[in-house]
XYZ file of C-alpha atoms in Angstrom:
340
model
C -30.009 -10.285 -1.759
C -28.667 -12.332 1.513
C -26.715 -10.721 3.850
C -27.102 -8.625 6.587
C -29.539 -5.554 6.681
C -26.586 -2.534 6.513
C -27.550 0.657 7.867
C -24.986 3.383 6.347
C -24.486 6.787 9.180
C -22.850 9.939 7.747
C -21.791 11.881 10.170
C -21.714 16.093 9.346
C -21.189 19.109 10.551
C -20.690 21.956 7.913
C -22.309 23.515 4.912
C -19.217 23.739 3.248
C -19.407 20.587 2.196
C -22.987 20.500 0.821
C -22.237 18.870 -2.504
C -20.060 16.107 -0.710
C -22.755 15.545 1.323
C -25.441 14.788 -1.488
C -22.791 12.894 -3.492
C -21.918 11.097 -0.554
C -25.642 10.222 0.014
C -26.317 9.232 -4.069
C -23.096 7.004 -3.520
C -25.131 5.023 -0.786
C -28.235 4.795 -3.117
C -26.606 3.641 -6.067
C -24.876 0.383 -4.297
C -25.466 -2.972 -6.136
C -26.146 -4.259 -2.385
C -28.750 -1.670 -1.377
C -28.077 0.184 2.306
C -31.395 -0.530 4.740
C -31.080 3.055 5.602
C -28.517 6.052 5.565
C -28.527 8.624 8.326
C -26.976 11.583 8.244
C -26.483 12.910 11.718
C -25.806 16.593 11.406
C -23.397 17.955 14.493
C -25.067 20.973 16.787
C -25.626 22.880 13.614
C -29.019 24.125 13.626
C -28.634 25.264 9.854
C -27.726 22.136 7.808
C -30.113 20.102 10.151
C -33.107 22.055 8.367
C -31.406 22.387 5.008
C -30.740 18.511 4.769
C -34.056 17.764 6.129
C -35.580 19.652 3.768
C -33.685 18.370 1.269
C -34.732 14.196 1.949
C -38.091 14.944 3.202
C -39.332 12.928 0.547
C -36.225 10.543 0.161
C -37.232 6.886 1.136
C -34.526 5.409 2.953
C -32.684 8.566 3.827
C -32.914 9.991 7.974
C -31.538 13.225 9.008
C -30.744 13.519 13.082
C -29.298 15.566 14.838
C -26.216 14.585 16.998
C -28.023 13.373 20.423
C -24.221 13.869 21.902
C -21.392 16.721 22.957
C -20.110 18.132 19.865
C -17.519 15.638 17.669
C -17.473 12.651 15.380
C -17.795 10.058 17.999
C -20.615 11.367 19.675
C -22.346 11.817 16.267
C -21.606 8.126 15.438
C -22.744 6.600 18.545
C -26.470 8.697 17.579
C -26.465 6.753 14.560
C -25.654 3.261 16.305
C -28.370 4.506 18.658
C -31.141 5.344 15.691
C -30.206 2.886 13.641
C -32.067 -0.610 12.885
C -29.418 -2.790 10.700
C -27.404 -6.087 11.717
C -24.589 -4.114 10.291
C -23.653 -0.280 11.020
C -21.347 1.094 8.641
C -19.479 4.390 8.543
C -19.024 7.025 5.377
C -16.921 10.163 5.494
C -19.160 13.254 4.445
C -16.798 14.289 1.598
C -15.980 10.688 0.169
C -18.293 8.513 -2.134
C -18.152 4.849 -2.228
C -17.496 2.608 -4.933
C -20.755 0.549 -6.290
C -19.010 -2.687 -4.258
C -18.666 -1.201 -1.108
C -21.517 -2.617 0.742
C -21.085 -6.438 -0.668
C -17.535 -6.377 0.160
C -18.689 -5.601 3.745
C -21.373 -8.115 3.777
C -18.837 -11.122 2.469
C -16.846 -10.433 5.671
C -20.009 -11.207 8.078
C -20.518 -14.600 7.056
C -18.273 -16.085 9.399
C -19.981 -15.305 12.965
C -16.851 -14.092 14.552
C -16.237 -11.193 12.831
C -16.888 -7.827 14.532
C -15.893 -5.425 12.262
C -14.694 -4.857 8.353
C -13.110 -1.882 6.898
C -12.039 -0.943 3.515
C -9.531 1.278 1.675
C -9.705 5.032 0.830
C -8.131 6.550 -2.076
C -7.194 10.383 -1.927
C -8.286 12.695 -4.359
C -6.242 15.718 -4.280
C -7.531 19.126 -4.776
C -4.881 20.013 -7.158
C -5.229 16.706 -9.081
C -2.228 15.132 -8.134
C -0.720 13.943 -5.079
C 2.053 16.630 -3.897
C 5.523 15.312 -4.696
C 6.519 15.746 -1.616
C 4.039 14.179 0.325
C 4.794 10.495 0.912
C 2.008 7.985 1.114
C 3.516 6.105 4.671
C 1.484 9.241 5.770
C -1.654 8.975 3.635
C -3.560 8.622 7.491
C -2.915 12.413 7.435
C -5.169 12.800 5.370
C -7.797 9.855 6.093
C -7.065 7.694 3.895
C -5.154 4.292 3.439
C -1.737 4.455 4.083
C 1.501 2.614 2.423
C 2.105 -0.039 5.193
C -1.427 -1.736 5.056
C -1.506 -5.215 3.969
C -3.389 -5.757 0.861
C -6.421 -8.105 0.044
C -8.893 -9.130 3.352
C -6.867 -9.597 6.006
C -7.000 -9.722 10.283
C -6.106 -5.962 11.378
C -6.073 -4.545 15.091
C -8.284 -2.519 13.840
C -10.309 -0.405 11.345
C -9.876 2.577 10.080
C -13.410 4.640 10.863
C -14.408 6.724 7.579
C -14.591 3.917 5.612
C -15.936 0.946 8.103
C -18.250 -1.536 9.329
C -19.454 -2.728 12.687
C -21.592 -5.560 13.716
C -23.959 -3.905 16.167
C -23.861 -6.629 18.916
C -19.742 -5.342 18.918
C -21.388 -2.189 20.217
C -23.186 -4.271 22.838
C -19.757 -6.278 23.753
C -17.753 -2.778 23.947
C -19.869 0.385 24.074
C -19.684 3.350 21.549
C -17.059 5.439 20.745
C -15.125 7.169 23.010
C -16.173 11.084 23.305
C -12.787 13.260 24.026
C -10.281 10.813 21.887
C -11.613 11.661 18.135
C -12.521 14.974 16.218
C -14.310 17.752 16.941
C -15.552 20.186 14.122
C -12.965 22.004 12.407
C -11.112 22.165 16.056
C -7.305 20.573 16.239
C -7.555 17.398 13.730
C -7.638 14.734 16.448
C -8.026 10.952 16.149
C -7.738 7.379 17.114
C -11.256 6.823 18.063
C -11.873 3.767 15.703
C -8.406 2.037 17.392
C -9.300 3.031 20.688
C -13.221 1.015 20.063
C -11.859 -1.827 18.520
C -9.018 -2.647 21.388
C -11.400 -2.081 23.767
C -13.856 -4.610 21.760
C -11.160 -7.280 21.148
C -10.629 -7.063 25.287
C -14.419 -7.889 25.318
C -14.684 -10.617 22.994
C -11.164 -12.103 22.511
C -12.219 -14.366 19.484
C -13.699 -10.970 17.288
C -12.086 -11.304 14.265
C -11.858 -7.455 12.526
C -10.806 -7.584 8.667
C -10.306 -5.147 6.144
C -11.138 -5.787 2.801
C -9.418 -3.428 0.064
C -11.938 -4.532 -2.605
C -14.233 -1.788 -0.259
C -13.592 1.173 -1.770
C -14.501 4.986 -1.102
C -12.727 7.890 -2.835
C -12.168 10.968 -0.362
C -11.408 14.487 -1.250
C -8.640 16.261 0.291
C -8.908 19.556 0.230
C -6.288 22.195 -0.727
C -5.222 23.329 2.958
C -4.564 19.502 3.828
C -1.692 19.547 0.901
C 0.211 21.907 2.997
C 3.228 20.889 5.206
C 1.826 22.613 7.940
C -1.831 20.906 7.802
C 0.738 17.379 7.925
C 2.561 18.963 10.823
C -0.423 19.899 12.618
C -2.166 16.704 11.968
C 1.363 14.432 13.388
C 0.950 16.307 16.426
C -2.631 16.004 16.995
C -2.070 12.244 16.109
C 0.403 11.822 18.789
C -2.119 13.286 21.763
C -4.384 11.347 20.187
C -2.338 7.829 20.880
C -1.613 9.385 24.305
C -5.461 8.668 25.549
C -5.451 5.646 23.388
C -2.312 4.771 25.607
C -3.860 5.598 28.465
C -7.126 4.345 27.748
C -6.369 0.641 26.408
C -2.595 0.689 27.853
C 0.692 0.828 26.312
C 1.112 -2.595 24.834
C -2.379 -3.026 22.574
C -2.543 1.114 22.062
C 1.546 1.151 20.172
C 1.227 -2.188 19.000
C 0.664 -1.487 15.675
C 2.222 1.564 15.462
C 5.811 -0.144 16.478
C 5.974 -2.220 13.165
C 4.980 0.810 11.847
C 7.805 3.363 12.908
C 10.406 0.392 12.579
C 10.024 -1.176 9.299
C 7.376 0.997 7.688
C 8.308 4.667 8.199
C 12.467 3.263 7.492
C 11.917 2.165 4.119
C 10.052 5.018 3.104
C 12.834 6.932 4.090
C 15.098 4.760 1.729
C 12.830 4.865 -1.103
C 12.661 8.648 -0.574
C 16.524 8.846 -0.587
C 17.441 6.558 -3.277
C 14.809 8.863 -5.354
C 16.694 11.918 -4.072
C 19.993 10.192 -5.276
C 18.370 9.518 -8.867
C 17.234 12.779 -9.275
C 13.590 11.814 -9.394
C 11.051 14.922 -8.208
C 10.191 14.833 -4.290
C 12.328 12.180 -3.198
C 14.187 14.300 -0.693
C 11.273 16.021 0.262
C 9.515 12.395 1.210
C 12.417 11.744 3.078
C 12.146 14.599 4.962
C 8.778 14.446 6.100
C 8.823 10.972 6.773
C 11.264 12.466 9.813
C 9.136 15.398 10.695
C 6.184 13.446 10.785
C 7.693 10.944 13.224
C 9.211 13.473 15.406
C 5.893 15.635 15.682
C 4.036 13.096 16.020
C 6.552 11.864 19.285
C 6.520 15.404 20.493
C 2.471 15.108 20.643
C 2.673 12.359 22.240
C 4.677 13.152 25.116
C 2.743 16.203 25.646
C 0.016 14.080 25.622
C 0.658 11.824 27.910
C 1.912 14.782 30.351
C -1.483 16.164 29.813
C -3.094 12.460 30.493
C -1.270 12.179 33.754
C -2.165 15.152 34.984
C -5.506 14.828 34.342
C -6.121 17.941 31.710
C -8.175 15.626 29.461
C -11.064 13.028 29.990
C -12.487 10.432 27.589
C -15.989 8.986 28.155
C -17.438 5.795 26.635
C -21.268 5.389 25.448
C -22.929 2.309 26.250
C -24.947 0.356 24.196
C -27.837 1.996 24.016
C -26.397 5.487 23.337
C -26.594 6.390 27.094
C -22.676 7.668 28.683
C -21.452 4.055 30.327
C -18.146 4.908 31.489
C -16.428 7.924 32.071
C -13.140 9.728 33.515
C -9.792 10.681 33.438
C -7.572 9.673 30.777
C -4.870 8.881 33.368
C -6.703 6.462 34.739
C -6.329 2.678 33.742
C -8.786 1.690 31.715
C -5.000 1.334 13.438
C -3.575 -0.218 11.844
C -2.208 2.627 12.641
């Protein structure tokens, strides 16, 4: 099959998730355009790195590493851009499977030279089996997956959204890795923003990278029972405000809330309406919507300030990998350096 060769990294870091694991793995090996290579980079946990390697000792096709990095996502994705041989590098969240598609939707998008990066869309599948009424989907990002706000079909984005994405690997020559001290870390507050922060910085690198996302690239993700909780949603708004903060800081103001100003003033406003009008029809959760849709904006402005507090005074640092997988820049996120 033409294309490019697509290596497929899976980044984990618990045994609670065993069975997402494998079924994230078997998702890989059943797609119609076959992956060069998955790798499942398993984060400073000394217990799942033997169990999984015991587990594809005899897989063809299927690596197990352990996180070369600090502990966190983005150091455990820059070991598998480091270990990795494919034209392509593309990203899988450890409890979502992909849809048979999902690689040849990502392969369509490299034929034109200039583009750097595709993503895809992530449908939630809730624990309980239906989305909670009053959880509105302008916030589905709480919960990693696409959010109501997106535009639909393959379009030009700022940027990707990182469980369910693709990266050229010269883009990680152009820009470095992913920033360690932006994105998650464990089970640890639910951080983010890494995947905006890489792809600003790669778009200041190579000003004609076009990055698309395609929604015909599907993954379904599970959300577990905690995360249909108001106060998972509250805690994840505020993490998701420090988390622009060092983006902020990092990329500046302007590219790091460019996105994110359509978002709060046309986006979050008409869910609002929607949620009110439902309210006034007596339709279930429409108040409710309504009423998170205004939490989740003020929490996530209240992280944000404290954020950038924090940024200023210099109680945080981000460091960049370079290409090779080897720390390229580092310090404070004061210092001057989604769609959402």
């Amino acid at each position: 099959m033409s294309g490019p060769d697509i290596s497929v990294v899976i980044c984990v870091y618990t045994e609670d998730r065993w069975e997402d694991i494998l079924a994230a793995v078997s998702s890989v090996r059943a797609q119609a355009y076959p992956a060069l290579e998955t790798l499942l980079v398993v984060d400073h946990n000394a217990a799942l790195l033997d169990r999984l390697t015991k587990e594809y000792k005899e897989t063809t096709g299927v690596r197990v590493l352990a996180n070369a990095g600090p502990r966190g996502l983005s150091a455990g994705r820059n070991t598998g851009i480091a270990a990795s041989y494919g034209e392509v590098i593309a990203f899988l969240d450890d409890d979502a499977v992909a849809e048979r598609d999902w690689l040849k939707h990502f392969a369509a998008g490299y034929a034109d030279p200039h583009v750097m990066a595709v993503g895809g869309r992530t449908e939630p599948i809730w624990a309980s089996g239906k989305r909670p009424d009053w959880f509105p989907e302008e916030f589905d990002w709480v919960v990693g997956c696409t959010y109501r706000g997106l535009p639909r079909g393959r379009v030009k984005v700022r940027n990707v959204l990182g469980g369910n994405a693709s990266f050229r690997r010269t883009a990680f020559d152009f820009a470095g890795g992913f920033a360690t001290g932006i994105g998650r870390d464990g089970d640890r507050l639910p951080l983010g923003c890494e995947e905006t922060e890489l792809c600003i910085r790669l778009t200041r690198a190579r000003p004609d990278a076009v990055l698309l996302i395609d929604d015909r690239a599907v993954i379904h993700h599970r959300v577990p029972e905690a995360r249909e909780h108001f106060r998972y949603f509250r805690t994840r708004t505020y993490a998701e405000g420090l988390s622009k903060a060092l983006v902020a800081r990092s990329v500046g103001t302007d590219k790091g809330l460019e996105s994110e100003r359509r978002y709060t003033t046309r986006v979050l406003p008409a869910g609002v309406a929607r949620g009110l009008r439902d309210a006034v029809l007596a339709r279930r959760g429409g108040a409710g919507r309504a009423g998170a849709i205004v939490a989740g904006v003020l929490t996530a402005a209240g992280g944000y300030v404290v954020g950038s507090v924090r940024a200023r005074r210099g109680d945080v640092a981000y460091s960049v990998a370079g290409s090779e997988g080897e720390a390229g820049t580092e310090g404070e996120a004061g210092a001057e350096g989604d769609s959402r």
